[in-house]
Amino acid sequence: MAVIYVFVKSLIKRVVRKIGQEKRIALRRVQYVQFILTIFWTIITLAILGVITGFSYKDVGLIFTSIFAVLGVALFAQWSILSNVTASVIVFFFFPYHVGDHVKIIDGDDTIEGVILEITLFHVILKFEETHITYPNSLVFQKAVVITKDKGAKVL
């Protein structure tokens, strides 16, 4: 079981690194996604290991239900953290903009634009003129984003 765990963990890291290189994604962001997916894989492995070592499905289910109930209550108060982390992983794999792109995030009267300096686990950092704007990933995921200039655009 340990060999399979290490193999899949290594595979996750290689695949995420390869996607990151193909999409020209910053190493730090690649490491964020690797970390989140590795945690998910570890939880799955622990559940499987529990069943293999003699715990019944009911026992494993009870343990994980209890853990997720406590996490659910804790994260309910902090739902924005969970939604930003989830949005960050989705943005990593499926969104067409990258660090260095000049973008406009359309949000009615609150539309903002700037050059993407960094995409972190919780937010996107934009630079417009001499101002740094921090915008939550969950909102970037929900709003229309227009790429106005490709990577390599001059930072204002």
mmCIF file of the C-alpha atoms, coordinates in Angstrom:
data_MODEL
# 
_entry.id   MODEL 
# 
loop_
_atom_site.group_PDB 
_atom_site.id 
_atom_site.type_symbol 
_atom_site.label_atom_id 
_atom_site.label_alt_id 
_atom_site.label_comp_id 
_atom_site.label_asym_id 
_atom_site.label_entity_id 
_atom_site.label_seq_id 
_atom_site.pdbx_PDB_ins_code 
_atom_site.Cartn_x 
_atom_site.Cartn_y 
_atom_site.Cartn_z 
_atom_site.occupancy 
_atom_site.B_iso_or_equiv 
_atom_site.pdbx_formal_charge 
_atom_site.auth_seq_id 
_atom_site.auth_comp_id 
_atom_site.auth_asym_id 
_atom_site.auth_atom_id 
_atom_site.pdbx_PDB_model_num 
ATOM 1   C CA . MET A 1 1   ? 0.000   0.000  0.000   1.00 0.00 ? 1   MET A CA 1 
ATOM 2   C CA . ALA A 1 2   ? 2.875   2.352  0.829   1.00 0.00 ? 2   ALA A CA 1 
ATOM 3   C CA . VAL A 1 3   ? 4.391   1.815  -2.619  1.00 0.00 ? 3   VAL A CA 1 
ATOM 4   C CA . ILE A 1 4   ? 1.083   2.648  -4.315  1.00 0.00 ? 4   ILE A CA 1 
ATOM 5   C CA . TYR A 1 5   ? 0.660   5.748  -2.122  1.00 0.00 ? 5   TYR A CA 1 
ATOM 6   C CA . VAL A 1 6   ? 4.144   7.028  -2.970  1.00 0.00 ? 6   VAL A CA 1 
ATOM 7   C CA . PHE A 1 7   ? 3.703   6.199  -6.669  1.00 0.00 ? 7   PHE A CA 1 
ATOM 8   C CA . VAL A 1 8   ? 0.370   8.040  -6.984  1.00 0.00 ? 8   VAL A CA 1 
ATOM 9   C CA . LYS A 1 9   ? 1.670   10.980 -4.924  1.00 0.00 ? 9   LYS A CA 1 
ATOM 10  C CA . SER A 1 10  ? 4.658   11.216 -7.271  1.00 0.00 ? 10  SER A CA 1 
ATOM 11  C CA . LEU A 1 11  ? 2.354   10.914 -10.283 1.00 0.00 ? 11  LEU A CA 1 
ATOM 12  C CA . ILE A 1 12  ? 0.152   13.751 -8.993  1.00 0.00 ? 12  ILE A CA 1 
ATOM 13  C CA . LYS A 1 13  ? 3.178   15.994 -8.577  1.00 0.00 ? 13  LYS A CA 1 
ATOM 14  C CA . ARG A 1 14  ? 4.556   15.157 -12.048 1.00 0.00 ? 14  ARG A CA 1 
ATOM 15  C CA . VAL A 1 15  ? 1.221   15.708 -13.804 1.00 0.00 ? 15  VAL A CA 1 
ATOM 16  C CA . VAL A 1 16  ? 0.574   19.018 -12.043 1.00 0.00 ? 16  VAL A CA 1 
ATOM 17  C CA . ARG A 1 17  ? 4.158   20.159 -12.736 1.00 0.00 ? 17  ARG A CA 1 
ATOM 18  C CA . LYS A 1 18  ? 3.793   19.229 -16.433 1.00 0.00 ? 18  LYS A CA 1 
ATOM 19  C CA . ILE A 1 19  ? 0.486   21.099 -16.747 1.00 0.00 ? 19  ILE A CA 1 
ATOM 20  C CA . GLY A 1 20  ? 2.075   24.051 -14.956 1.00 0.00 ? 20  GLY A CA 1 
ATOM 21  C CA . GLN A 1 21  ? 4.977   24.114 -17.408 1.00 0.00 ? 21  GLN A CA 1 
ATOM 22  C CA . GLU A 1 22  ? 2.691   23.800 -20.437 1.00 0.00 ? 22  GLU A CA 1 
ATOM 23  C CA . LYS A 1 23  ? 0.518   26.680 -19.218 1.00 0.00 ? 23  LYS A CA 1 
ATOM 24  C CA . ARG A 1 24  ? 3.503   28.760 -18.032 1.00 0.00 ? 24  ARG A CA 1 
ATOM 25  C CA . ILE A 1 25  ? 2.232   28.841 -14.463 1.00 0.00 ? 25  ILE A CA 1 
ATOM 26  C CA . ALA A 1 26  ? 4.419   30.125 -11.633 1.00 0.00 ? 26  ALA A CA 1 
ATOM 27  C CA . LEU A 1 27  ? 6.187   27.435 -9.604  1.00 0.00 ? 27  LEU A CA 1 
ATOM 28  C CA . ARG A 1 28  ? 4.648   28.677 -6.362  1.00 0.00 ? 28  ARG A CA 1 
ATOM 29  C CA . ARG A 1 29  ? 1.139   28.216 -7.737  1.00 0.00 ? 29  ARG A CA 1 
ATOM 30  C CA . VAL A 1 30  ? 2.026   24.739 -9.028  1.00 0.00 ? 30  VAL A CA 1 
ATOM 31  C CA . GLN A 1 31  ? 3.196   23.859 -5.516  1.00 0.00 ? 31  GLN A CA 1 
ATOM 32  C CA . TYR A 1 32  ? -0.120  25.095 -4.018  1.00 0.00 ? 32  TYR A CA 1 
ATOM 33  C CA . VAL A 1 33  ? -2.110  22.787 -6.281  1.00 0.00 ? 33  VAL A CA 1 
ATOM 34  C CA . GLN A 1 34  ? 0.255   19.867 -5.658  1.00 0.00 ? 34  GLN A CA 1 
ATOM 35  C CA . PHE A 1 35  ? -0.207  20.376 -1.911  1.00 0.00 ? 35  PHE A CA 1 
ATOM 36  C CA . ILE A 1 36  ? -4.024  20.426 -2.084  1.00 0.00 ? 36  ILE A CA 1 
ATOM 37  C CA . LEU A 1 37  ? -4.209  17.336 -4.320  1.00 0.00 ? 37  LEU A CA 1 
ATOM 38  C CA . THR A 1 38  ? -1.666  15.482 -2.157  1.00 0.00 ? 38  THR A CA 1 
ATOM 39  C CA . ILE A 1 39  ? -3.773  16.141 0.952   1.00 0.00 ? 39  ILE A CA 1 
ATOM 40  C CA . PHE A 1 40  ? -6.832  14.817 -0.876  1.00 0.00 ? 40  PHE A CA 1 
ATOM 41  C CA . TRP A 1 41  ? -4.914  11.691 -1.958  1.00 0.00 ? 41  TRP A CA 1 
ATOM 42  C CA . THR A 1 42  ? -3.641  11.153 1.616   1.00 0.00 ? 42  THR A CA 1 
ATOM 43  C CA . ILE A 1 43  ? -7.201  11.252 2.987   1.00 0.00 ? 43  ILE A CA 1 
ATOM 44  C CA . ILE A 1 44  ? -8.347  8.713  0.400   1.00 0.00 ? 44  ILE A CA 1 
ATOM 45  C CA . THR A 1 45  ? -5.364  6.462  1.175   1.00 0.00 ? 45  THR A CA 1 
ATOM 46  C CA . LEU A 1 46  ? -6.052  6.587  4.913   1.00 0.00 ? 46  LEU A CA 1 
ATOM 47  C CA . ALA A 1 47  ? -9.666  5.568  4.302   1.00 0.00 ? 47  ALA A CA 1 
ATOM 48  C CA . ILE A 1 48  ? -8.583  2.635  2.121   1.00 0.00 ? 48  ILE A CA 1 
ATOM 49  C CA . LEU A 1 49  ? -5.930  1.642  4.657   1.00 0.00 ? 49  LEU A CA 1 
ATOM 50  C CA . GLY A 1 50  ? -8.544  1.690  7.409   1.00 0.00 ? 50  GLY A CA 1 
ATOM 51  C CA . VAL A 1 51  ? -10.748 -0.717 5.476   1.00 0.00 ? 51  VAL A CA 1 
ATOM 52  C CA . ILE A 1 52  ? -7.808  -3.002 4.606   1.00 0.00 ? 52  ILE A CA 1 
ATOM 53  C CA . THR A 1 53  ? -6.606  -3.210 8.220   1.00 0.00 ? 53  THR A CA 1 
ATOM 54  C CA . GLY A 1 54  ? -9.920  -4.482 9.470   1.00 0.00 ? 54  GLY A CA 1 
ATOM 55  C CA . PHE A 1 55  ? -12.069 -1.453 10.082  1.00 0.00 ? 55  PHE A CA 1 
ATOM 56  C CA . SER A 1 56  ? -15.483 -1.978 8.608   1.00 0.00 ? 56  SER A CA 1 
ATOM 57  C CA . TYR A 1 57  ? -16.891 0.468  6.093   1.00 0.00 ? 57  TYR A CA 1 
ATOM 58  C CA . LYS A 1 58  ? -19.214 1.611  8.855   1.00 0.00 ? 58  LYS A CA 1 
ATOM 59  C CA . ASP A 1 59  ? -16.273 2.424  11.181  1.00 0.00 ? 59  ASP A CA 1 
ATOM 60  C CA . VAL A 1 60  ? -14.345 4.275  8.470   1.00 0.00 ? 60  VAL A CA 1 
ATOM 61  C CA . GLY A 1 61  ? -17.526 6.068  7.458   1.00 0.00 ? 61  GLY A CA 1 
ATOM 62  C CA . LEU A 1 62  ? -18.140 7.109  11.065  1.00 0.00 ? 62  LEU A CA 1 
ATOM 63  C CA . ILE A 1 63  ? -14.598 8.437  11.465  1.00 0.00 ? 63  ILE A CA 1 
ATOM 64  C CA . PHE A 1 64  ? -14.687 10.423 8.223   1.00 0.00 ? 64  PHE A CA 1 
ATOM 65  C CA . THR A 1 65  ? -18.234 11.637 8.830   1.00 0.00 ? 65  THR A CA 1 
ATOM 66  C CA . SER A 1 66  ? -17.135 12.952 12.218  1.00 0.00 ? 66  SER A CA 1 
ATOM 67  C CA . ILE A 1 67  ? -14.052 14.620 10.761  1.00 0.00 ? 67  ILE A CA 1 
ATOM 68  C CA . PHE A 1 68  ? -16.005 16.200 7.910   1.00 0.00 ? 68  PHE A CA 1 
ATOM 69  C CA . ALA A 1 69  ? -18.763 17.327 10.284  1.00 0.00 ? 69  ALA A CA 1 
ATOM 70  C CA . VAL A 1 70  ? -16.238 19.165 12.455  1.00 0.00 ? 70  VAL A CA 1 
ATOM 71  C CA . LEU A 1 71  ? -14.532 20.594 9.361   1.00 0.00 ? 71  LEU A CA 1 
ATOM 72  C CA . GLY A 1 72  ? -17.904 21.545 7.915   1.00 0.00 ? 72  GLY A CA 1 
ATOM 73  C CA . VAL A 1 73  ? -18.874 23.490 11.026  1.00 0.00 ? 73  VAL A CA 1 
ATOM 74  C CA . ALA A 1 74  ? -15.456 25.151 11.150  1.00 0.00 ? 74  ALA A CA 1 
ATOM 75  C CA . LEU A 1 75  ? -15.468 25.999 7.455   1.00 0.00 ? 75  LEU A CA 1 
ATOM 76  C CA . PHE A 1 76  ? -19.083 27.180 7.458   1.00 0.00 ? 76  PHE A CA 1 
ATOM 77  C CA . ALA A 1 77  ? -17.909 30.268 9.304   1.00 0.00 ? 77  ALA A CA 1 
ATOM 78  C CA . GLN A 1 78  ? -14.992 30.496 6.874   1.00 0.00 ? 78  GLN A CA 1 
ATOM 79  C CA . TRP A 1 79  ? -16.726 29.383 3.666   1.00 0.00 ? 79  TRP A CA 1 
ATOM 80  C CA . SER A 1 80  ? -14.841 31.992 1.665   1.00 0.00 ? 80  SER A CA 1 
ATOM 81  C CA . ILE A 1 81  ? -11.545 30.264 2.457   1.00 0.00 ? 81  ILE A CA 1 
ATOM 82  C CA . LEU A 1 82  ? -12.786 26.954 1.100   1.00 0.00 ? 82  LEU A CA 1 
ATOM 83  C CA . SER A 1 83  ? -14.354 28.566 -1.966  1.00 0.00 ? 83  SER A CA 1 
ATOM 84  C CA . ASN A 1 84  ? -11.137 30.485 -2.723  1.00 0.00 ? 84  ASN A CA 1 
ATOM 85  C CA . VAL A 1 85  ? -9.008  27.333 -2.442  1.00 0.00 ? 85  VAL A CA 1 
ATOM 86  C CA . THR A 1 86  ? -11.420 25.413 -4.676  1.00 0.00 ? 86  THR A CA 1 
ATOM 87  C CA . ALA A 1 87  ? -11.533 28.269 -7.189  1.00 0.00 ? 87  ALA A CA 1 
ATOM 88  C CA . SER A 1 88  ? -7.717  28.418 -7.186  1.00 0.00 ? 88  SER A CA 1 
ATOM 89  C CA . VAL A 1 89  ? -7.461  24.745 -8.191  1.00 0.00 ? 89  VAL A CA 1 
ATOM 90  C CA . ILE A 1 90  ? -10.106 25.192 -10.912 1.00 0.00 ? 90  ILE A CA 1 
ATOM 91  C CA . VAL A 1 91  ? -8.400  28.358 -12.196 1.00 0.00 ? 91  VAL A CA 1 
ATOM 92  C CA . PHE A 1 92  ? -5.088  26.441 -12.283 1.00 0.00 ? 92  PHE A CA 1 
ATOM 93  C CA . PHE A 1 93  ? -6.404  23.762 -14.625 1.00 0.00 ? 93  PHE A CA 1 
ATOM 94  C CA . PHE A 1 94  ? -9.004  25.508 -16.758 1.00 0.00 ? 94  PHE A CA 1 
ATOM 95  C CA . PHE A 1 95  ? -8.588  29.285 -17.028 1.00 0.00 ? 95  PHE A CA 1 
ATOM 96  C CA . PRO A 1 96  ? -6.815  30.903 -19.990 1.00 0.00 ? 96  PRO A CA 1 
ATOM 97  C CA . TYR A 1 97  ? -5.051  33.785 -18.249 1.00 0.00 ? 97  TYR A CA 1 
ATOM 98  C CA . HIS A 1 98  ? -1.592  33.774 -16.723 1.00 0.00 ? 98  HIS A CA 1 
ATOM 99  C CA . VAL A 1 99  ? 0.793   35.923 -14.733 1.00 0.00 ? 99  VAL A CA 1 
ATOM 100 C CA . GLY A 1 100 ? 1.762   38.870 -16.940 1.00 0.00 ? 100 GLY A CA 1 
ATOM 101 C CA . ASP A 1 101 ? -1.570  39.093 -18.796 1.00 0.00 ? 101 ASP A CA 1 
ATOM 102 C CA . HIS A 1 102 ? -3.445  42.399 -18.746 1.00 0.00 ? 102 HIS A CA 1 
ATOM 103 C CA . VAL A 1 103 ? -7.023  41.595 -17.741 1.00 0.00 ? 103 VAL A CA 1 
ATOM 104 C CA . LYS A 1 104 ? -10.293 43.314 -17.027 1.00 0.00 ? 104 LYS A CA 1 
ATOM 105 C CA . ILE A 1 105 ? -12.606 41.701 -14.452 1.00 0.00 ? 105 ILE A CA 1 
ATOM 106 C CA . ILE A 1 106 ? -16.123 42.809 -15.316 1.00 0.00 ? 106 ILE A CA 1 
ATOM 107 C CA . ASP A 1 107 ? -18.246 43.399 -12.219 1.00 0.00 ? 107 ASP A CA 1 
ATOM 108 C CA . GLY A 1 108 ? -20.744 46.127 -13.113 1.00 0.00 ? 108 GLY A CA 1 
ATOM 109 C CA . ASP A 1 109 ? -19.716 49.440 -11.571 1.00 0.00 ? 109 ASP A CA 1 
ATOM 110 C CA . ASP A 1 110 ? -16.873 47.721 -9.721  1.00 0.00 ? 110 ASP A CA 1 
ATOM 111 C CA . THR A 1 111 ? -15.022 46.562 -12.863 1.00 0.00 ? 111 THR A CA 1 
ATOM 112 C CA . ILE A 1 112 ? -11.262 46.483 -12.345 1.00 0.00 ? 112 ILE A CA 1 
ATOM 113 C CA . GLU A 1 113 ? -8.318  45.962 -14.631 1.00 0.00 ? 113 GLU A CA 1 
ATOM 114 C CA . GLY A 1 114 ? -4.604  45.487 -14.398 1.00 0.00 ? 114 GLY A CA 1 
ATOM 115 C CA . VAL A 1 115 ? -1.685  43.186 -15.048 1.00 0.00 ? 115 VAL A CA 1 
ATOM 116 C CA . ILE A 1 116 ? -1.712  39.895 -13.144 1.00 0.00 ? 116 ILE A CA 1 
ATOM 117 C CA . LEU A 1 117 ? 1.321   39.866 -10.862 1.00 0.00 ? 117 LEU A CA 1 
ATOM 118 C CA . GLU A 1 118 ? 0.531   36.643 -9.033  1.00 0.00 ? 118 GLU A CA 1 
ATOM 119 C CA . ILE A 1 119 ? -2.213  34.055 -8.578  1.00 0.00 ? 119 ILE A CA 1 
ATOM 120 C CA . THR A 1 120 ? -2.079  32.648 -5.053  1.00 0.00 ? 120 THR A CA 1 
ATOM 121 C CA . LEU A 1 121 ? -4.128  30.065 -3.217  1.00 0.00 ? 121 LEU A CA 1 
ATOM 122 C CA . PHE A 1 122 ? -6.654  32.687 -2.086  1.00 0.00 ? 122 PHE A CA 1 
ATOM 123 C CA . HIS A 1 123 ? -6.469  35.657 -4.441  1.00 0.00 ? 123 HIS A CA 1 
ATOM 124 C CA . VAL A 1 124 ? -5.211  37.226 -7.657  1.00 0.00 ? 124 VAL A CA 1 
ATOM 125 C CA . ILE A 1 125 ? -2.874  40.195 -7.316  1.00 0.00 ? 125 ILE A CA 1 
ATOM 126 C CA . LEU A 1 126 ? -3.252  42.801 -10.065 1.00 0.00 ? 126 LEU A CA 1 
ATOM 127 C CA . LYS A 1 127 ? -1.231  45.931 -10.688 1.00 0.00 ? 127 LYS A CA 1 
ATOM 128 C CA . PHE A 1 128 ? -2.941  48.978 -12.167 1.00 0.00 ? 128 PHE A CA 1 
ATOM 129 C CA . GLU A 1 129 ? -0.763  52.056 -12.506 1.00 0.00 ? 129 GLU A CA 1 
ATOM 130 C CA . GLU A 1 130 ? 0.994   52.159 -9.109  1.00 0.00 ? 130 GLU A CA 1 
ATOM 131 C CA . THR A 1 131 ? -1.736  50.338 -7.194  1.00 0.00 ? 131 THR A CA 1 
ATOM 132 C CA . HIS A 1 132 ? -1.789  46.670 -6.219  1.00 0.00 ? 132 HIS A CA 1 
ATOM 133 C CA . ILE A 1 133 ? -5.268  45.166 -6.212  1.00 0.00 ? 133 ILE A CA 1 
ATOM 134 C CA . THR A 1 134 ? -6.021  41.929 -4.370  1.00 0.00 ? 134 THR A CA 1 
ATOM 135 C CA . TYR A 1 135 ? -9.072  40.138 -5.782  1.00 0.00 ? 135 TYR A CA 1 
ATOM 136 C CA . PRO A 1 136 ? -10.452 36.862 -4.329  1.00 0.00 ? 136 PRO A CA 1 
ATOM 137 C CA . ASN A 1 137 ? -10.197 33.770 -6.538  1.00 0.00 ? 137 ASN A CA 1 
ATOM 138 C CA . SER A 1 138 ? -13.834 32.879 -5.914  1.00 0.00 ? 138 SER A CA 1 
ATOM 139 C CA . LEU A 1 139 ? -14.927 36.215 -7.424  1.00 0.00 ? 139 LEU A CA 1 
ATOM 140 C CA . VAL A 1 140 ? -12.552 35.865 -10.384 1.00 0.00 ? 140 VAL A CA 1 
ATOM 141 C CA . PHE A 1 141 ? -14.102 32.455 -10.981 1.00 0.00 ? 141 PHE A CA 1 
ATOM 142 C CA . GLN A 1 142 ? -17.633 33.929 -10.939 1.00 0.00 ? 142 GLN A CA 1 
ATOM 143 C CA . LYS A 1 143 ? -17.031 37.065 -13.041 1.00 0.00 ? 143 LYS A CA 1 
ATOM 144 C CA . ALA A 1 144 ? -16.286 37.577 -16.701 1.00 0.00 ? 144 ALA A CA 1 
ATOM 145 C CA . VAL A 1 145 ? -12.563 38.098 -17.279 1.00 0.00 ? 145 VAL A CA 1 
ATOM 146 C CA . VAL A 1 146 ? -11.363 39.760 -20.474 1.00 0.00 ? 146 VAL A CA 1 
ATOM 147 C CA . ILE A 1 147 ? -7.721  39.371 -21.467 1.00 0.00 ? 147 ILE A CA 1 
ATOM 148 C CA . THR A 1 148 ? -6.907  42.737 -23.012 1.00 0.00 ? 148 THR A CA 1 
ATOM 149 C CA . LYS A 1 149 ? -3.229  42.093 -23.727 1.00 0.00 ? 149 LYS A CA 1 
ATOM 150 C CA . ASP A 1 150 ? -1.187  38.887 -23.800 1.00 0.00 ? 150 ASP A CA 1 
ATOM 151 C CA . LYS A 1 151 ? 1.700   37.934 -21.550 1.00 0.00 ? 151 LYS A CA 1 
ATOM 152 C CA . GLY A 1 152 ? 4.605   40.264 -21.835 1.00 0.00 ? 152 GLY A CA 1 
ATOM 153 C CA . ALA A 1 153 ? 2.442   43.362 -21.711 1.00 0.00 ? 153 ALA A CA 1 
ATOM 154 C CA . LYS A 1 154 ? 4.156   46.262 -20.067 1.00 0.00 ? 154 LYS A CA 1 
ATOM 155 C CA . VAL A 1 155 ? 3.249   46.646 -16.394 1.00 0.00 ? 155 VAL A CA 1 
ATOM 156 C CA . LEU A 1 156 ? 1.724   50.079 -15.953 1.00 0.00 ? 156 LEU A CA 1 
# 
